[in-house]
Coordinates of C-alpha atoms and ligand atoms in Angstrom, one line a residue:
X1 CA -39.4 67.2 27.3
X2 CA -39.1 69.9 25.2
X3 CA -36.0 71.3 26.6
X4 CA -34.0 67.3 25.5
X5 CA -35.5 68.0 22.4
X6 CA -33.6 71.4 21.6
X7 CA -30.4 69.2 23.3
X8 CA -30.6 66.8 20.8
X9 CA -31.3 68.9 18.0
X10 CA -28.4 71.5 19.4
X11 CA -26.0 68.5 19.6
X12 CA -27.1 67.2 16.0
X13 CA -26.2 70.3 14.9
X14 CA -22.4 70.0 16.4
X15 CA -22.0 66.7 15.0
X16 CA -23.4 67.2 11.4
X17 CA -21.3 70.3 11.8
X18 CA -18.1 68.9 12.9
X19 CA -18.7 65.4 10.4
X20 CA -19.0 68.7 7.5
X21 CA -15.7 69.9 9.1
X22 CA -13.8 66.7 9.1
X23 CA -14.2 66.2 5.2
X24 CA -10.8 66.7 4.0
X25 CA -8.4 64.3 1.8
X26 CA -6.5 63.5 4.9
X27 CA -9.5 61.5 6.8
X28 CA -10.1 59.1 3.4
X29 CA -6.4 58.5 2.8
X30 CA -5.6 57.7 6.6
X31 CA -8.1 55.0 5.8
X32 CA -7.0 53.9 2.5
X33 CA -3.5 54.0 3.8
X34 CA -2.5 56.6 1.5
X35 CA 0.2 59.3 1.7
X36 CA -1.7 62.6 0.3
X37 CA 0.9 65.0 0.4
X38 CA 1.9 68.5 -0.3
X39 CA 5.0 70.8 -0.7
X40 CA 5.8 73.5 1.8
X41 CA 7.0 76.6 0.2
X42 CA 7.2 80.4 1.2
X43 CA 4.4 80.7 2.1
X44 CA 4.4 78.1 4.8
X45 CA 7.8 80.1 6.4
X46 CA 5.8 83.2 6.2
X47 CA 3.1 81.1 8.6
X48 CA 0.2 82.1 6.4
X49 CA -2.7 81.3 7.9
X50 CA -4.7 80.4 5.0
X51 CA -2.6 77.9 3.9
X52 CA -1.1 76.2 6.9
X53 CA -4.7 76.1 7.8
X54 CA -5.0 73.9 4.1
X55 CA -2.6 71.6 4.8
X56 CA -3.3 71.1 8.6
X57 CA -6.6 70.1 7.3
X58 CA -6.0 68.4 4.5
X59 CA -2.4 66.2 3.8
X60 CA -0.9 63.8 6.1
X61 CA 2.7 63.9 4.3
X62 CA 5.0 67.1 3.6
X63 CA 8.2 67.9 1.4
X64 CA 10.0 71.0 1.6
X65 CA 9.9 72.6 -1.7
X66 CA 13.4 74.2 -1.7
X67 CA 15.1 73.9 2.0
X68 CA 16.0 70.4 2.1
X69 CA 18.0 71.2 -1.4
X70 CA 21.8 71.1 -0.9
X71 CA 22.5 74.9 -1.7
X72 CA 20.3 75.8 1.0
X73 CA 21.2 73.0 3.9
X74 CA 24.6 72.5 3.1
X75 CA 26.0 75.7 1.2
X76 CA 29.5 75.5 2.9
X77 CA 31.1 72.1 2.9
X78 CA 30.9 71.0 6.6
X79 CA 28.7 74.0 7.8
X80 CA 25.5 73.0 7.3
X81 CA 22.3 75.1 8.2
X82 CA 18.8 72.7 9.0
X83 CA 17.1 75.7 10.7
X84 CA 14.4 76.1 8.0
X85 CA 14.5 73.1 7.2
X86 CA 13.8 71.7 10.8
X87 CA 11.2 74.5 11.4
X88 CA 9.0 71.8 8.6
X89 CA 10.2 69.0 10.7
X90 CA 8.5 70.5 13.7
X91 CA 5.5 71.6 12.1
X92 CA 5.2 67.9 10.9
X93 CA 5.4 66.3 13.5
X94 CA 3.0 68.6 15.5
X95 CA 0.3 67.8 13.2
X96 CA 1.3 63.7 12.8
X97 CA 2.6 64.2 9.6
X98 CA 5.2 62.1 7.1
X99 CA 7.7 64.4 5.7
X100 CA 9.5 62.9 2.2
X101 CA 13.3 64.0 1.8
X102 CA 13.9 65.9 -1.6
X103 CA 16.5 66.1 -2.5
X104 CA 20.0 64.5 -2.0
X105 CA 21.9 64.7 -5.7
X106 CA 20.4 67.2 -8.2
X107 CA 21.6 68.8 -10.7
X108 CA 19.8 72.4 -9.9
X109 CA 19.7 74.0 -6.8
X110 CA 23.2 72.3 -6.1
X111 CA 25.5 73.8 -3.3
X112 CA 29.1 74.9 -5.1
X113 CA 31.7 72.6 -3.9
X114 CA 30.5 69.1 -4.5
X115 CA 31.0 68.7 -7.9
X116 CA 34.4 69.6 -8.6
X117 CA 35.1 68.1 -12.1
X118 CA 37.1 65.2 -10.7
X119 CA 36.0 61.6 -9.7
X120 CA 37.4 60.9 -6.4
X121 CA 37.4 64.2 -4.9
X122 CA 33.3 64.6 -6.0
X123 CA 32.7 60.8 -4.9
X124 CA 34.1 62.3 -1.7
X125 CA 31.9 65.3 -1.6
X126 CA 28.7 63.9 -2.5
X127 CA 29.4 61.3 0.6
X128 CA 30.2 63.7 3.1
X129 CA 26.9 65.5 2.3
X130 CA 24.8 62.9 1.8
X131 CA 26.0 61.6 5.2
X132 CA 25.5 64.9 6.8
X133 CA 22.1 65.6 5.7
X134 CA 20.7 61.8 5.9
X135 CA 21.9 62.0 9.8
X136 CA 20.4 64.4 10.8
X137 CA 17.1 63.6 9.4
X138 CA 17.0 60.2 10.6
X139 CA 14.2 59.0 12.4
X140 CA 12.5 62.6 10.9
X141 CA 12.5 61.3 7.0
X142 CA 11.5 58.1 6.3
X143 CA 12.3 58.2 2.5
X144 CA 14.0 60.2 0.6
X145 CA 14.8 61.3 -3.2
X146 CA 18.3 60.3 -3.1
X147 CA 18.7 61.3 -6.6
X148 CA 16.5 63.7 -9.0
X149 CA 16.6 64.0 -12.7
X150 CA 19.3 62.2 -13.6
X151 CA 17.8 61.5 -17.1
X152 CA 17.8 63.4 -19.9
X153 CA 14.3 64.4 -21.6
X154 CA 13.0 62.8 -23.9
X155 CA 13.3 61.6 -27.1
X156 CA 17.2 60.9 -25.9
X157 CA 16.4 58.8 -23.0
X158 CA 20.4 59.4 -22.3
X159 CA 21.6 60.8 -18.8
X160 CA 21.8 64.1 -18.5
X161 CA 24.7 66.0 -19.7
X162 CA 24.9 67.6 -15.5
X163 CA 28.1 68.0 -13.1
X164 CA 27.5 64.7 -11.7
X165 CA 28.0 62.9 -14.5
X166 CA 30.8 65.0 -16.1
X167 CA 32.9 65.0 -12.6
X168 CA 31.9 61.1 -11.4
X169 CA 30.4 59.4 -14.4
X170 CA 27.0 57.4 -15.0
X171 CA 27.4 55.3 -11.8
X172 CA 27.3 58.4 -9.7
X173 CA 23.9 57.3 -9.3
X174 CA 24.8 53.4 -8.1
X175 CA 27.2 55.6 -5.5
X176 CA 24.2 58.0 -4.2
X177 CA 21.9 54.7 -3.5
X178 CA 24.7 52.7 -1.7
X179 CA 26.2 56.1 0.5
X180 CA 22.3 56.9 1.8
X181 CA 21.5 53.1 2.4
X182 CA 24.8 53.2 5.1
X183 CA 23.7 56.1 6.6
X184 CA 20.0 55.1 7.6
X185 CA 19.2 51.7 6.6
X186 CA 15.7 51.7 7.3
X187 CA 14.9 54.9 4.7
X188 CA 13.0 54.1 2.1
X189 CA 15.7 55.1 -1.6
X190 CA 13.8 56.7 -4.4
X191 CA 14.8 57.8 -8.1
X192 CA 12.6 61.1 -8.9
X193 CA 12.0 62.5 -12.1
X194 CA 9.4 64.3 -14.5
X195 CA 8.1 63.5 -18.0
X196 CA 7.9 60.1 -17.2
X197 CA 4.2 59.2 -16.3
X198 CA 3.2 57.2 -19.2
X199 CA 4.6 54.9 -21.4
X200 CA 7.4 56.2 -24.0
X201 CA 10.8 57.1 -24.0
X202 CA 12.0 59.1 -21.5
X203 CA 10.1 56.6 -18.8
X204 CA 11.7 53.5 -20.8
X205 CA 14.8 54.5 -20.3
X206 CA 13.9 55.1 -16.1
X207 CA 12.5 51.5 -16.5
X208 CA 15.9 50.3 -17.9
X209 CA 18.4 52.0 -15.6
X210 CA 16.0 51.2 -12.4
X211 CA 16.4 47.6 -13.6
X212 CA 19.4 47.8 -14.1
X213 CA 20.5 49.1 -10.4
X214 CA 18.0 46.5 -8.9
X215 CA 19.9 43.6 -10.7
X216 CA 23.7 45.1 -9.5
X217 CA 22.3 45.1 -5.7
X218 CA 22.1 48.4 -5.6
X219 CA 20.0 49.7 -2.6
X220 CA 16.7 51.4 -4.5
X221 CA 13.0 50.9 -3.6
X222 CA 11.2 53.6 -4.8
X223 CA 10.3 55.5 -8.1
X224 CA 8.8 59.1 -8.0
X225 CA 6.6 60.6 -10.3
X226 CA 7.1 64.0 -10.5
X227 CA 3.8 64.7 -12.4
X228 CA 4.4 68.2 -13.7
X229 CA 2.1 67.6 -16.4
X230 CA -0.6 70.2 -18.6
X231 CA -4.3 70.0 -19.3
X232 CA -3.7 69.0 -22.8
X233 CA -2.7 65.7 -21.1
X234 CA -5.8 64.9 -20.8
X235 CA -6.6 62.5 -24.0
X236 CA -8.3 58.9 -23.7
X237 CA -5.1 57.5 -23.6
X238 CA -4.1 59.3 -20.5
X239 CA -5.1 56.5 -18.4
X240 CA -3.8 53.1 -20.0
X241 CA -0.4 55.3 -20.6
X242 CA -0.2 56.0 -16.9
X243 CA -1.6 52.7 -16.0
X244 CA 0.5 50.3 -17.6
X245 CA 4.0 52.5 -16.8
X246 CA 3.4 52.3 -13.2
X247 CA 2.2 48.3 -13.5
X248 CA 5.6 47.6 -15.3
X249 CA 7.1 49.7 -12.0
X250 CA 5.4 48.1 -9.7
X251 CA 6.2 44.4 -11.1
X252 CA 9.8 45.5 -10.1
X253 CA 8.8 45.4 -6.4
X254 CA 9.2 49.0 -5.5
X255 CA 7.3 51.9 -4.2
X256 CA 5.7 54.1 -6.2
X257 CA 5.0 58.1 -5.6
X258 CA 3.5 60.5 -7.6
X259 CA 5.8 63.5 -6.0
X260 CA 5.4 67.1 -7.2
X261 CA 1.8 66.9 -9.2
X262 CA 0.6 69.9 -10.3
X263 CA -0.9 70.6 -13.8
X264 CA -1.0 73.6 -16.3
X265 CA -4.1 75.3 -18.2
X266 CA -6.6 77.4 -18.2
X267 CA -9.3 74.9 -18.7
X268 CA -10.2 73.9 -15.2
X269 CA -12.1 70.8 -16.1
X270 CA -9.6 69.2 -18.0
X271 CA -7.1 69.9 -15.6
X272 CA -9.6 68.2 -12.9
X273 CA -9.4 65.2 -15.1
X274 CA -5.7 65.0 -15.6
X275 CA -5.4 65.2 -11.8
X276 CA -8.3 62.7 -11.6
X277 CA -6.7 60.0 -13.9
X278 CA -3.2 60.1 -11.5
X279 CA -5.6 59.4 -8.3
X280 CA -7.4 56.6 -10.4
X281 CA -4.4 54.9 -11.0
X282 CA -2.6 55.7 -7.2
X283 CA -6.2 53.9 -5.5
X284 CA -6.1 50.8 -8.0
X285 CA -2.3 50.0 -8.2
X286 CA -1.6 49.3 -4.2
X287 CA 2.0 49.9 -5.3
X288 CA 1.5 53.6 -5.3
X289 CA 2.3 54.9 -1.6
X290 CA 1.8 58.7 -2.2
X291 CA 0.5 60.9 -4.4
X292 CA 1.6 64.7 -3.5
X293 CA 1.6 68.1 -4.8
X294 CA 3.6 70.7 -5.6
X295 CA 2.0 73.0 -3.6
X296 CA -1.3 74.6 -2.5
X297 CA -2.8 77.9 -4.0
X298 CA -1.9 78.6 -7.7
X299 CA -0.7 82.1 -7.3
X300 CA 2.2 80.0 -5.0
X301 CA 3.2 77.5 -7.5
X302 CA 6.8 77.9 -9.4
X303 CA 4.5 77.5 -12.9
X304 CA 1.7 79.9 -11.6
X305 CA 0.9 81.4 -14.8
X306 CA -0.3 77.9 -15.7
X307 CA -3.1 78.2 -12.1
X308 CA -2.0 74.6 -11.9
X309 CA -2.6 73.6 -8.6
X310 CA -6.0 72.4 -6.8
X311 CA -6.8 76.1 -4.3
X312 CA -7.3 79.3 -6.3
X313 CA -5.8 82.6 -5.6
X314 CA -8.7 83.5 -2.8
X315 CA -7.4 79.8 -1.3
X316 CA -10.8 78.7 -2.9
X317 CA -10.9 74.9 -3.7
X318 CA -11.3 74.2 -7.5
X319 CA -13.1 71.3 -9.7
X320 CA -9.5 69.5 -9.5
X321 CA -9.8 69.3 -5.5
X322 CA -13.5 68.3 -5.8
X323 CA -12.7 65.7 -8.3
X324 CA -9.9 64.1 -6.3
X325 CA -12.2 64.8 -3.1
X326 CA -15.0 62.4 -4.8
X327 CA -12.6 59.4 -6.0
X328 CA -11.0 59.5 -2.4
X329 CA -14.2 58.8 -1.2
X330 CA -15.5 56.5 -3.4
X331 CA -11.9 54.4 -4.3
X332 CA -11.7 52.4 -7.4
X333 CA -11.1 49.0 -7.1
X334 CA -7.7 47.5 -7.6
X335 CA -7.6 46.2 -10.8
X336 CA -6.2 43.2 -12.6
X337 CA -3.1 43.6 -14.9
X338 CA -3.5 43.7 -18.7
X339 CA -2.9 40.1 -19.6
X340 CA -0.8 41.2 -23.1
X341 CA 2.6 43.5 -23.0
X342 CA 2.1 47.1 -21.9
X343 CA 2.2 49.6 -24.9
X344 CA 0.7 52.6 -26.3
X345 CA 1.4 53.9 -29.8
X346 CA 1.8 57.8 -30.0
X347 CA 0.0 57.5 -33.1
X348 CA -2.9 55.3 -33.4
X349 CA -5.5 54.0 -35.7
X350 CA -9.1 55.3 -35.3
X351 CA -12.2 54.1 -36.6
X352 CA -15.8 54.5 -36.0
X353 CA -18.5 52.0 -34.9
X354 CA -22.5 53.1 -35.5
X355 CA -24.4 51.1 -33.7
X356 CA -27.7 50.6 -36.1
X357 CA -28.5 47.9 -39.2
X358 CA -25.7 46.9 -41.1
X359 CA -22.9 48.8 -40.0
X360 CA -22.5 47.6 -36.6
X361 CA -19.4 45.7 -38.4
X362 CA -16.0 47.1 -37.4
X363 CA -13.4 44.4 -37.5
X364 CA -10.5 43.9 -36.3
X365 CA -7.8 41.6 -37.6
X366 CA -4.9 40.0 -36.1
X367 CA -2.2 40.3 -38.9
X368 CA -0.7 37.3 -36.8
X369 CA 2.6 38.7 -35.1
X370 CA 1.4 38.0 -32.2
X371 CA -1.1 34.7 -32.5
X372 CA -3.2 34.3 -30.1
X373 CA -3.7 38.4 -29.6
X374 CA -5.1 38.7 -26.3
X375 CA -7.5 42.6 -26.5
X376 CA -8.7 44.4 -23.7
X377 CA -11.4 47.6 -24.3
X378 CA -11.7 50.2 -22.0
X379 CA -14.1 53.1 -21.8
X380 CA -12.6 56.4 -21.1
X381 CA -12.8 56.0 -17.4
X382 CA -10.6 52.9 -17.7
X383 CA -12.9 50.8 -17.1
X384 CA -12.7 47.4 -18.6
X385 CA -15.6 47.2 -21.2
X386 CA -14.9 43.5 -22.8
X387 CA -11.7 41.3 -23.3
X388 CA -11.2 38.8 -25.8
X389 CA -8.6 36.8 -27.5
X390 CA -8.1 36.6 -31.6
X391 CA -6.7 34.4 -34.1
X392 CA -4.6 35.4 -36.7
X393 CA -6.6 35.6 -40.3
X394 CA -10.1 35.4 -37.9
X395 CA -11.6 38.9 -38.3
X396 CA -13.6 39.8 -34.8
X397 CA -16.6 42.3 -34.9
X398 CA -16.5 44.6 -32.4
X399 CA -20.1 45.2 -31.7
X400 CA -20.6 41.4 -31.1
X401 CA -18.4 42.2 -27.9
X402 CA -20.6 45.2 -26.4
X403 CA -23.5 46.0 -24.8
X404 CA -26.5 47.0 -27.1
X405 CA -26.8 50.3 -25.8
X406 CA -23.4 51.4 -25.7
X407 CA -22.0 54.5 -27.1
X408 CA -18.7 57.0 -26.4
X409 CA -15.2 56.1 -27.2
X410 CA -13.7 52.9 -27.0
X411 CA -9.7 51.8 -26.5
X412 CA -9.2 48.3 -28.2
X413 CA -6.1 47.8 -26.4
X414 CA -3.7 45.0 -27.7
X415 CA 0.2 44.5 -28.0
X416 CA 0.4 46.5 -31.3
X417 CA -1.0 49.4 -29.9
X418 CA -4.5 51.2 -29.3
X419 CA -6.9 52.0 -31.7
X420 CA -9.8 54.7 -30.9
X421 CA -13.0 53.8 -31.6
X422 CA -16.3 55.9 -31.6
X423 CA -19.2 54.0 -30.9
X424 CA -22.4 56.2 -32.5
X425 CA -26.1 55.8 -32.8
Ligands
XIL1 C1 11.2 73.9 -7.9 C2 10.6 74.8 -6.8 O1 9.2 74.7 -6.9 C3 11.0 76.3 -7.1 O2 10.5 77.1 -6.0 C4 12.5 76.4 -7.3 O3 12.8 77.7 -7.6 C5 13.0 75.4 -8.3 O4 12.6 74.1 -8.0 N1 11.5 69.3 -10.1 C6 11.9 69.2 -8.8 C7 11.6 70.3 -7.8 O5 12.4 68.1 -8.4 O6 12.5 70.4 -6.8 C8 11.4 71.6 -8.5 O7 11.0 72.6 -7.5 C9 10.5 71.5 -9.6 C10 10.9 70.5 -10.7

């Protein structure tokens, strides 16, 4: 008897043991359905065990950080070179995992002879390579960034002044779409591109020429993220900002990514929330496919100064991991759309709310533009507080909306913008 006793407590051991093991972001987003990805770099061709061992354990999707760029794959026209980049391939597939395609047409990291300054002959080029790379991936990449950064940053919201556009013109990226759909009709098409995670300029102007590709037919059914963002990010209005850019997205009918997330600043817990807010967002919009990042230990990362990524430089996870870790498993809910128009004013009202006697009387008035005003309030975790709707000239007291005991910041979120509210005892 007492010998199956120490078998059973020996085999507890190995399970509680292997259950500790399996914890990893890969085993709650295989059952969410969700890509969790991260970029190979040089330290993945060096075969360091530290971090293959990181993302064998923990992503279920790759991208090649540099090799699938065309100066590397396809330097000389006609002579391409896939061995590094089919060295990822195989490791992917070993371990089961989705690799994205980055990146067909860039502007950086471009091989020499596609852009030649003339229409036909670049046309041509940009073709030829997109045919030769897509080819050979098929089957292997099952979407890919057909074209990256085509916009210029913000406040312009113009296309960037790049070879592309000064050799073919602004439909160079109508002509990328419909040469990668011929080549491998079931790949899933996306348009990548940074500073354009929350509502303003630079992501308006994505919104626009997205639309406009989906109304000429053009083949396109994915928008990337690239989510370089910075710890200062994190502000209340983080979350409706990212929220309500990727709803608008999403009501277009495409796939969303967040593709190359990694975020700058030495204040660890900020940059946990930053990170935190993206994954909110990716769990409660079902639209939102993958969320990657641009690497895995900080000392690796292309902005390393910034420690931006979620292992530190002894491979050690950090309060970013943990906080990802903890929403994976314990998803949001998906939530409802904001029933008014999506926008959020860079500069906003503020006002403060004590919650005691008399002064438990901030008002809001609806100057009547917009009559009814539907208003949402969140708390800071996006969570939907109360929602009401107001009549022009009607002033509405916002403590008659909220709980008794509440305090912390408030977002009264309408059409006309957000105002910040503190709500004090
Ligand atoms: C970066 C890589 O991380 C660096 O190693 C390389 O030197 C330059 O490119 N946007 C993109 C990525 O789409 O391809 C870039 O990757 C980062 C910005």
């Amino acid at each position: 008897m007492m010998f199956f006793y120490r078998i059973a407590g020996v085999l507890l051991l190995v399970f509680t043991m292997l259950q500790a093991q399996e914890e990893s972001f890969k085993k709650y987003a295989d059952e969410l359905g969700l890509n969790i990805g991260t970029a190979l770099g040089y330290q993945f061709e060096r075969n360091t065990p530290e971090h293959n061992e990181i993302v064998i354990r923990e992503f279920n999707t790759v991208v090649a950080e540099n090799t699938m760029k065309a100066v590397i794959l396809h330097k000389v026209k006609g002579q391409p070179d896939f061995s590094r980049a089919d060295k990822l391939i195989d490791f992917a597939q070993h371990h089961g995992m989705r690799v994205r395609g980055h990146t067909l047409v860039w502007h950086f990291q471009n091989a020499d002879w596609i852009c030649t300054g003339e229409r036909e002959s670049t046309l041509e080029n940009m073709k030829f390579h997109i045919e030769t790379v897509m080819e050979h991936f098929k089957g292997k990449v099952h979407e890919w960034d057909v074209v990256n950064e085509a916009l210029e940053e913000a406040p312009t919201g113009k296309m960037r002044d790049s070879e592309w556009l000064r050799s073919i013109g602004p439909d160079y990226v109508d002509s990328a779409f419909a040469f990668a759909h011929r080549v491998d009709p079931d790949c899933k098409l996306f348009y990548n591109d940074f500073g354009t995670s929350v509502l303003g300029a630079k992501s308006d102007s994505m919104y626009a020429m997205v639309k406009r590709l989906l109304n000429n037919g053009i083949p396109i059914h994915g928008v990337g993220f690239q989510a370089h963002q910075t710890a200062a990010d994190a502000v209340p209005e983080l979350y409706l900002g990212v929220r309500w850019n990727f709803e608008r997205f999403a009501e277009l009918g495409l796939d969303l990514a967040i593709t190359e997330m990694d975020v700058t600043g030495s204040d660890w817990e900020k940059q946990a929330e930053v990170y935190e807010t993206f994954m909110r967002v990716t769990l409660e919009l079902p639209a939102v496919k993958s969320f990657v990042v641009w690497g895995v230990r900080d000392n690796d990362s292309w902005r390393r100064s910034g420690t931006p990524l979620l292992f530190d430089d002894n491979w050690e996870p950090k309060p970013a991991y943990v906080a990802l870790m903890n929403l994976l498993k314990d998803p949001p809910a998906a939530v409802q759309p904001f029933p008014g128009s999506r926008s959020v004013k860079s500069g906003h009202d503020s006002g403060q709310l004590l919650f005691n006697g008399k002064n438990r009387t901030l008002s809001l008035r609806n100057t009547g533009m917009v009559n009814p005003l539907p208003i949402a309030i969140y708390d800071l975790r996006g969570t939907l507080v109360a929602s009401a709707v107001m009549s022009a000239g009607i002033p509405l007291t916002l403590a008659s909306l909220l709980e008794n005991e509440f305090t912390g910041t408030l977002l009264v979120c309408s059409e006309g913008g957000v105002l910040r509210v503190n709500v004090v005892r």
